[in-house]
XYZ file of C-alpha atoms in Angstrom:
399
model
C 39.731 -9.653 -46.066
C 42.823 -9.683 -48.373
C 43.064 -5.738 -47.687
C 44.120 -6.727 -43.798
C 47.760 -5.130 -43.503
C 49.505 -8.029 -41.638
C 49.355 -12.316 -41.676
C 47.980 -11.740 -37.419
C 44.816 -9.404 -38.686
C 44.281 -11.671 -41.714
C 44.120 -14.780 -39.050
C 42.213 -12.458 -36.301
C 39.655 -11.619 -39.463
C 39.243 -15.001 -40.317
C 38.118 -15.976 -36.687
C 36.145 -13.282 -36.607
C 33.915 -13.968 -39.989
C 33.362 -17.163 -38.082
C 31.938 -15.484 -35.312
C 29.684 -13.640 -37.797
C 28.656 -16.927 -39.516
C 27.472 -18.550 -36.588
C 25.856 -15.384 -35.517
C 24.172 -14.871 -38.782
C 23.103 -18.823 -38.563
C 21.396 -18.340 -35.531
C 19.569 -14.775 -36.761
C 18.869 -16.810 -40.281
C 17.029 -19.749 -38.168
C 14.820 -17.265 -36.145
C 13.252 -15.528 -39.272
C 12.790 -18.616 -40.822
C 10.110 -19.566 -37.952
C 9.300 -16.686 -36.290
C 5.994 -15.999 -38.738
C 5.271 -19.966 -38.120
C 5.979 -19.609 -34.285
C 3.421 -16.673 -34.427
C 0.759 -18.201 -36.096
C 1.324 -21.741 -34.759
C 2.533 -21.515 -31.537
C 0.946 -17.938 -30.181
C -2.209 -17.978 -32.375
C -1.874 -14.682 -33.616
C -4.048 -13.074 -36.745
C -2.255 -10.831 -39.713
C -3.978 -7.804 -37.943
C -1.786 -8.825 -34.543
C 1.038 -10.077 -36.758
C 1.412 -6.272 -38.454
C 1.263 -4.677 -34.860
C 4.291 -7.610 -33.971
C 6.272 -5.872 -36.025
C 6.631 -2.650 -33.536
C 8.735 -4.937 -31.129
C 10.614 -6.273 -34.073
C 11.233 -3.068 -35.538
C 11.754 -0.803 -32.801
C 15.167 -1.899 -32.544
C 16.201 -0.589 -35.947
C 15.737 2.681 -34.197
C 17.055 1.796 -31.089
C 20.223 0.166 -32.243
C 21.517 3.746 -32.706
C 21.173 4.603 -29.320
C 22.565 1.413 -27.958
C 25.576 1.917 -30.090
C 25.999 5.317 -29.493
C 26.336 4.123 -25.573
C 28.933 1.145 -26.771
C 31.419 3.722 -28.171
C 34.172 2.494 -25.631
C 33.684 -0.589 -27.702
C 35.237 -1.278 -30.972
C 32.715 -2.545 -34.110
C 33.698 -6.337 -33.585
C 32.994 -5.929 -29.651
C 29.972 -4.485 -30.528
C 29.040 -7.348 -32.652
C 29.876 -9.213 -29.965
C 27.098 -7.516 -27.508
C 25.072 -8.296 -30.571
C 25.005 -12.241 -30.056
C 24.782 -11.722 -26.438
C 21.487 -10.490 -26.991
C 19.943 -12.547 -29.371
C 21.142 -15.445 -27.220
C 19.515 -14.021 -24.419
C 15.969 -13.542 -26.253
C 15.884 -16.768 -28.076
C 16.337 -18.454 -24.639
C 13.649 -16.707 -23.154
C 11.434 -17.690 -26.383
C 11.542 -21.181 -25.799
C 9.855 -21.068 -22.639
C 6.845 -18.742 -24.397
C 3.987 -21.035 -24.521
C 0.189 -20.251 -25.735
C -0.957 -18.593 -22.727
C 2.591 -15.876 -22.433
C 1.143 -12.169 -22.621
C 1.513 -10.445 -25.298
C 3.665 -7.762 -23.464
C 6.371 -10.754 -22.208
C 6.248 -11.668 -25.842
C 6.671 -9.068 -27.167
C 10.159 -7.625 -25.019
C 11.430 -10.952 -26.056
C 11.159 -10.357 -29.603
C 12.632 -6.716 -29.048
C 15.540 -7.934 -27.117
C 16.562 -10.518 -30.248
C 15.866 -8.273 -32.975
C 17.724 -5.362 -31.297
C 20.858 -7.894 -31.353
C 19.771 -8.734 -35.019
C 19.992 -4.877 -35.981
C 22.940 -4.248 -34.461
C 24.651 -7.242 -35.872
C 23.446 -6.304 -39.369
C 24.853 -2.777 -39.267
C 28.137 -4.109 -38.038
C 28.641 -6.641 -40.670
C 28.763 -4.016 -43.069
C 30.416 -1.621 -40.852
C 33.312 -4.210 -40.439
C 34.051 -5.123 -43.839
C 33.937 -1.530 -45.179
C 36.669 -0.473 -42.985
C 38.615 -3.748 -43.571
C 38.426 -3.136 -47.153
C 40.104 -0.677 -49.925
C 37.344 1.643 -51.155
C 37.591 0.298 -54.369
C 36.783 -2.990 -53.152
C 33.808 -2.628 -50.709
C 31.834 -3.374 -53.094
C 33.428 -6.743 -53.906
C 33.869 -7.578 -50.187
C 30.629 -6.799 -49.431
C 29.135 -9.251 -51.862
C 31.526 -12.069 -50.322
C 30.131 -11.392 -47.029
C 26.666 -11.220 -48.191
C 27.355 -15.059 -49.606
C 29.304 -15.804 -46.472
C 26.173 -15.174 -44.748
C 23.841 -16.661 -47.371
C 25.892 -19.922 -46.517
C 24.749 -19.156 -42.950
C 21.409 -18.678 -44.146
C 21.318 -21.808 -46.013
C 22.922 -24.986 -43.463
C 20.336 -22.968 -40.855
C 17.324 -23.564 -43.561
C 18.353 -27.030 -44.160
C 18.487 -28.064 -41.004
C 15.017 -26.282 -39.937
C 13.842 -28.459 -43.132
C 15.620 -31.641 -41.505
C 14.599 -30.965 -38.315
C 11.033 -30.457 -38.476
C 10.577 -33.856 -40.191
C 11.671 -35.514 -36.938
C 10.686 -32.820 -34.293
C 8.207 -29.921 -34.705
C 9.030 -27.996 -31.170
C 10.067 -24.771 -31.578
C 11.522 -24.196 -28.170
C 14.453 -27.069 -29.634
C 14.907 -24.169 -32.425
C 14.890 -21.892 -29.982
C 17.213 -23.666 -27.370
C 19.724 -24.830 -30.580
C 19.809 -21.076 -32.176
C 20.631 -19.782 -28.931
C 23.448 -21.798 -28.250
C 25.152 -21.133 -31.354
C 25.039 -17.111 -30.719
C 25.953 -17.656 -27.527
C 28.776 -19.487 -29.291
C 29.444 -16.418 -31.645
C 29.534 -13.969 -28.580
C 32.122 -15.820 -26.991
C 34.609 -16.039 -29.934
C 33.838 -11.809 -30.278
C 34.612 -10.993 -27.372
C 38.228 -12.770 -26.675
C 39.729 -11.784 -30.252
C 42.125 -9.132 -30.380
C 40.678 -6.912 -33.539
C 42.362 -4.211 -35.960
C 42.401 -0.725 -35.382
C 39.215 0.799 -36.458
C 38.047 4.712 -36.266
C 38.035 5.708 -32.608
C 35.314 7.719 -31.351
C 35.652 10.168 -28.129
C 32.410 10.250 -27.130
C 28.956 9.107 -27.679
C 27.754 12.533 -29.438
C 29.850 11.272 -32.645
C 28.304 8.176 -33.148
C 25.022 10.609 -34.119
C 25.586 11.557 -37.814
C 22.808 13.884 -39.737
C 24.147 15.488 -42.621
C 22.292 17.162 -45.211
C 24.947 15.462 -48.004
C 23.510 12.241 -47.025
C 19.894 13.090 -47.989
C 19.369 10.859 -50.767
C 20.926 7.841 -48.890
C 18.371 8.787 -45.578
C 15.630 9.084 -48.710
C 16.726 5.219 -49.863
C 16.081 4.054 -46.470
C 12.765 5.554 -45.672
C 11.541 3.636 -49.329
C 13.532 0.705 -48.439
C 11.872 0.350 -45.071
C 8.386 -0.376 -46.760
C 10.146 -2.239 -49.322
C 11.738 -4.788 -46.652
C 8.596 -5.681 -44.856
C 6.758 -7.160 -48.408
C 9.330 -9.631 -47.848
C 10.267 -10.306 -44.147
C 6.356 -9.720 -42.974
C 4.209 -9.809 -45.843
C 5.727 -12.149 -48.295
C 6.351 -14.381 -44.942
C 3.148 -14.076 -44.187
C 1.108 -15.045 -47.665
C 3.273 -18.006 -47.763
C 2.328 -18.962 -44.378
C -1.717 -17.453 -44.049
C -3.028 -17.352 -47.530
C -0.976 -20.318 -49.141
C -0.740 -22.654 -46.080
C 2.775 -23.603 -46.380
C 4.443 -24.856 -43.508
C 7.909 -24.362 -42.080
C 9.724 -27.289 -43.786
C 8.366 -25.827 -46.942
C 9.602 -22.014 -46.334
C 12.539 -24.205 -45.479
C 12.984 -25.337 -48.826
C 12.388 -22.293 -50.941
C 15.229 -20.638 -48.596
C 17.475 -23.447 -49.373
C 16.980 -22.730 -53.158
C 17.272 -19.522 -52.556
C 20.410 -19.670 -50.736
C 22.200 -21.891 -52.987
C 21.655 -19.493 -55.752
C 22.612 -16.283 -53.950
C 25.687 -18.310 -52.852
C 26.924 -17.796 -56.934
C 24.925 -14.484 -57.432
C 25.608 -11.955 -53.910
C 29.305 -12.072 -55.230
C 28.308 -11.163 -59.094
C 26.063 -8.379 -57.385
C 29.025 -6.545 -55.558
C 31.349 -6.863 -58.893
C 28.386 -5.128 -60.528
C 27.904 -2.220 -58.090
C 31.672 -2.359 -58.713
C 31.486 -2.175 -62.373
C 28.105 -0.262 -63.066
C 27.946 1.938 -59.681
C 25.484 2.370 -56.999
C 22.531 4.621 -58.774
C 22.402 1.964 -62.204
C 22.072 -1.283 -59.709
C 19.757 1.014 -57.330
C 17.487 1.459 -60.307
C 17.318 -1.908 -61.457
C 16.502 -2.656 -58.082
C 13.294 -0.525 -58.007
C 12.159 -1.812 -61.576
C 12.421 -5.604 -60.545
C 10.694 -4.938 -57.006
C 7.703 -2.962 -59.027
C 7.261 -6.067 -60.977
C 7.388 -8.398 -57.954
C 4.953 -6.449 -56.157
C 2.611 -7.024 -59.170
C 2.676 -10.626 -58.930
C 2.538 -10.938 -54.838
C -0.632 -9.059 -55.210
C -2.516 -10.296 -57.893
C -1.277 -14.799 -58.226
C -3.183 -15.633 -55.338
C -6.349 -13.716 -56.406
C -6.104 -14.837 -60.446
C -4.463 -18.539 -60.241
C -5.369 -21.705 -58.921
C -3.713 -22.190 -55.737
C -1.079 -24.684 -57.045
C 0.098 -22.524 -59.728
C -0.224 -19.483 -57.010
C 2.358 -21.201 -54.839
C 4.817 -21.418 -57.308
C 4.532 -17.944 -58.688
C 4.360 -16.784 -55.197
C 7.854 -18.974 -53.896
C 9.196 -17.816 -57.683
C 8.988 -14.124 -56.394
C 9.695 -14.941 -52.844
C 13.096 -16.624 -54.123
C 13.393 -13.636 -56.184
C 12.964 -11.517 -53.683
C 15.307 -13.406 -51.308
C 18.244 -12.623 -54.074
C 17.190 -8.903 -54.414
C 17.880 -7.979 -51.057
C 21.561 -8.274 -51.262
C 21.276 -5.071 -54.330
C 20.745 -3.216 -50.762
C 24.127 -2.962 -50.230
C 24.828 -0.403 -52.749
C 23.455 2.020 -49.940
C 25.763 0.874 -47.550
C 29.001 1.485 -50.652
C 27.159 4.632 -51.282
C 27.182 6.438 -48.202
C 30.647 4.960 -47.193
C 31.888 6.551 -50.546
C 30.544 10.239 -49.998
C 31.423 10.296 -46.293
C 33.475 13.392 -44.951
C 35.588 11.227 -43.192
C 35.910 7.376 -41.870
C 34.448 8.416 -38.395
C 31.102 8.694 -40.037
C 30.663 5.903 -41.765
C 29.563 3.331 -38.829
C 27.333 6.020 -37.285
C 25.582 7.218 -40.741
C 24.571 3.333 -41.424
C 22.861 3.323 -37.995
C 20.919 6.179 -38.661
C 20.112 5.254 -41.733
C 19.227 2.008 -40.280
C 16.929 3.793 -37.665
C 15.324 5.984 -40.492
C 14.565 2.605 -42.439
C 12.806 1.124 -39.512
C 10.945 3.875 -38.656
C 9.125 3.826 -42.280
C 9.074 -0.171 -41.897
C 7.663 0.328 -38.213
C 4.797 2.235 -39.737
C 4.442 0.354 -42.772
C 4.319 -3.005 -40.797
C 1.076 -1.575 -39.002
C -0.363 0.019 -41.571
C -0.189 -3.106 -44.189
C -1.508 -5.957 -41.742
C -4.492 -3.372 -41.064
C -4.865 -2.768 -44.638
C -4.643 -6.504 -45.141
C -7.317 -7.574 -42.763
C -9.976 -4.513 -43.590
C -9.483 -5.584 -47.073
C -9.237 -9.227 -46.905
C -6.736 -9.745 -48.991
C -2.581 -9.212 -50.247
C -3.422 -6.588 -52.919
C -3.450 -3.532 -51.253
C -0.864 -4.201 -49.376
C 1.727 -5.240 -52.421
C 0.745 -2.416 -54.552
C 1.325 0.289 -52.084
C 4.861 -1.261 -51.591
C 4.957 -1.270 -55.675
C 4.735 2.506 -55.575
C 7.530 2.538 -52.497
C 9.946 0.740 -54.818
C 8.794 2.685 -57.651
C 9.763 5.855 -55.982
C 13.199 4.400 -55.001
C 13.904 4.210 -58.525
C 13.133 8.032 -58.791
C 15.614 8.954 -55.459
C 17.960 6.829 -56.940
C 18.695 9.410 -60.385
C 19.970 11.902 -57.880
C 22.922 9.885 -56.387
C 26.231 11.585 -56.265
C 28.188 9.448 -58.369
C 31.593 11.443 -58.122
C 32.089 11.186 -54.013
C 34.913 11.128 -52.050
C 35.851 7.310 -52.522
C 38.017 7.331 -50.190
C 36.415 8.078 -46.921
């Protein structure tokens, strides 16, 4: 963070993107196996795997209480709370064998993911008030690869590993450690000054101004789970890969974003948040397309590599998402609001991908098939595209 106004921040900074790293290598591990750990190691069908996704999702709406309650606690102490949790679920994980219930299972998975959601809103929160407006943007996209690179040594060694050892308590057990790791170096740091809030009430933010953001997140919600659950899940279900080969695909994936998260925050920089929004929705429409209709039209070799083409595609995509979190930091009324108007835009977001999540897997198994599924998420990112036109491009900037 070269905006960091003395050499001791800069150095406190640096240890704390570490933190973040390992944090966002242990997170990065646990989606890469969690659809595998599902099917493989809990034996669960797409119709159970949809309904999954209320204990994996519930925290996005959550998180805003929890944080709300932390408001003694600076963002990087927060973060910090963050890793304690996911270490604290992935430990419990590795003891879930065939026969847990799915109620044990299932607080588990809510007690890491509410640690994931927190951690993801802090990232962002972090770096935007470590940064100069004018440069969010740009630091954003460094962080994005920063965690990319996370993303990527966790995928190669999930690829590594499972050639030698196909346990998933060892992932389990390995991930935990390292947030545990993460928590530890979070909570001893001595951190810049960021906004202070006086009480819990301020860290709920629901502002009429921030309507089209709120309207992003709803569309983004549904958008999200064609990749984390559904795209996860064709890979896995209808294409039969295995984890060493979702593995790989990540790895490629990851090495490119490592060169392309960077370009994308110089070009929300250069173009602005409703061009890069709209390009967003156009390439998602056309992804959609092809998620719904390769495995149906192609023989299943070519399917797979259409399929991992989007899925890498996809993968890269994701990081255009933080053009919201530019956006609503640049019409904010003042700093105050930025961390709490992420987290309940975060919480809207989940609510839409809570529903969506049910709704798909039991469109998916009444209809046999990815179709439906893909091209009601088409119209979703279609739509974005339309919310998108009305964002304020002349905000405050400064907030």
């Amino acid at each position: 963070m070269s905006e960091a106004a003395s050499p001791r921040i800069r150095k406190t900074m640096i240890f704390v993107l570490l933190a973040l790293f390992l944090g966002q290598f242990g997170s990065g591990v646990y989606d890469l196996i969690f659809s595998n750990f599902l099917r493989d190691a809990q034996h669960l069908d797409v119709e159970m795997r949809g309904f999954i996704e209320l204990p994996r999702e519930l925290p996005g709406i959550l998180s805003l209480f929890v944080v709300s309650l932390l408001f003694m606690f600076n963002e990087v102490r927060m973060a910090g709370v963050a890793c304690l949790l996911m270490f604290g679920g992935m430990y419990a994980l590795a003891f879930c064998g065939a026969g847990t219930s799915l109620w044990a299972l299932s607080a588990w998975i809510l007690t890491v993911s509410l640690g994931q959601h927190i951690l993801m809103g802090m990232i962002d929160t972090i770096v935007i008030h470590t940064a100069r407006p004018e440069n969010r943007s740009l630091r954003l996209g460094q962080m994005k690869a920063l965690g990319t690179a996370a993303a990527l040594l966790g995928a190669l060694c999930v690829w590594i590993k499972w050639k030698f050892n196909q346990s998933f308590a060892v992932d389990f057990f390995v991930t935990g450690g390292v947030c545990l790791l993460a928590f530890l170096f979070l909570s001893r740091v001595k951190t810049p000054v960021f906004p202070q809030r006086r009480g819990w009430r301020q860290c709920f933010v629901f502002k009429r101004r921030y309507a089209v953001y709120y309207g992003l997140e709803i569309l983004h919600g549904i958008r999200k789970q064609l990749y984390l659950t559904f795209g996860f899940w064709l890979m896995v279900s209808t294409l039969g890969q295995p984890p060493g080969y979702i593995g790989k695909t990540l790895l490629i994936a990851g090495v490119i974003g490592l060169v392309t998260q960077p370009l994308i925050g110089w070009s929300i920089k250069r173009y602005g948040e409703r061009k890069v929004t709209i390009f967003d929705s156009i390439a998602l429409s056309l992804l959609c397309l092809a998620y719904a209709f390769a495995p149906e039209l192609l023989p299943l070799h070519w399917a797979v590599g259409v399929v991992t083409a989007c899925f890498v595609l996809d993968n890269l995509l994701f990081a255009l998402g933080m053009a919201r979190s530019t956006y609503v930091a640049r019409i904010c009324e003042k700093p105050e609001d930025i961390t709490p108007s992420i987290y309940t835009g975060l919480a809207i977001n989940h609510v839409a991908s809570i529903t969506y999540g049910v709704l798909g897997g039991v469109i998916w198994m009444n209809t046999g098939g990815p179709q439906a599924v893909f091209l009601i998420g088409g119209l979703a990112t279609a739509g974005a595209g339309l919310v998108a036109r009305h964002m304020d491009e002349q905000g405050r900037n400064g907030a």
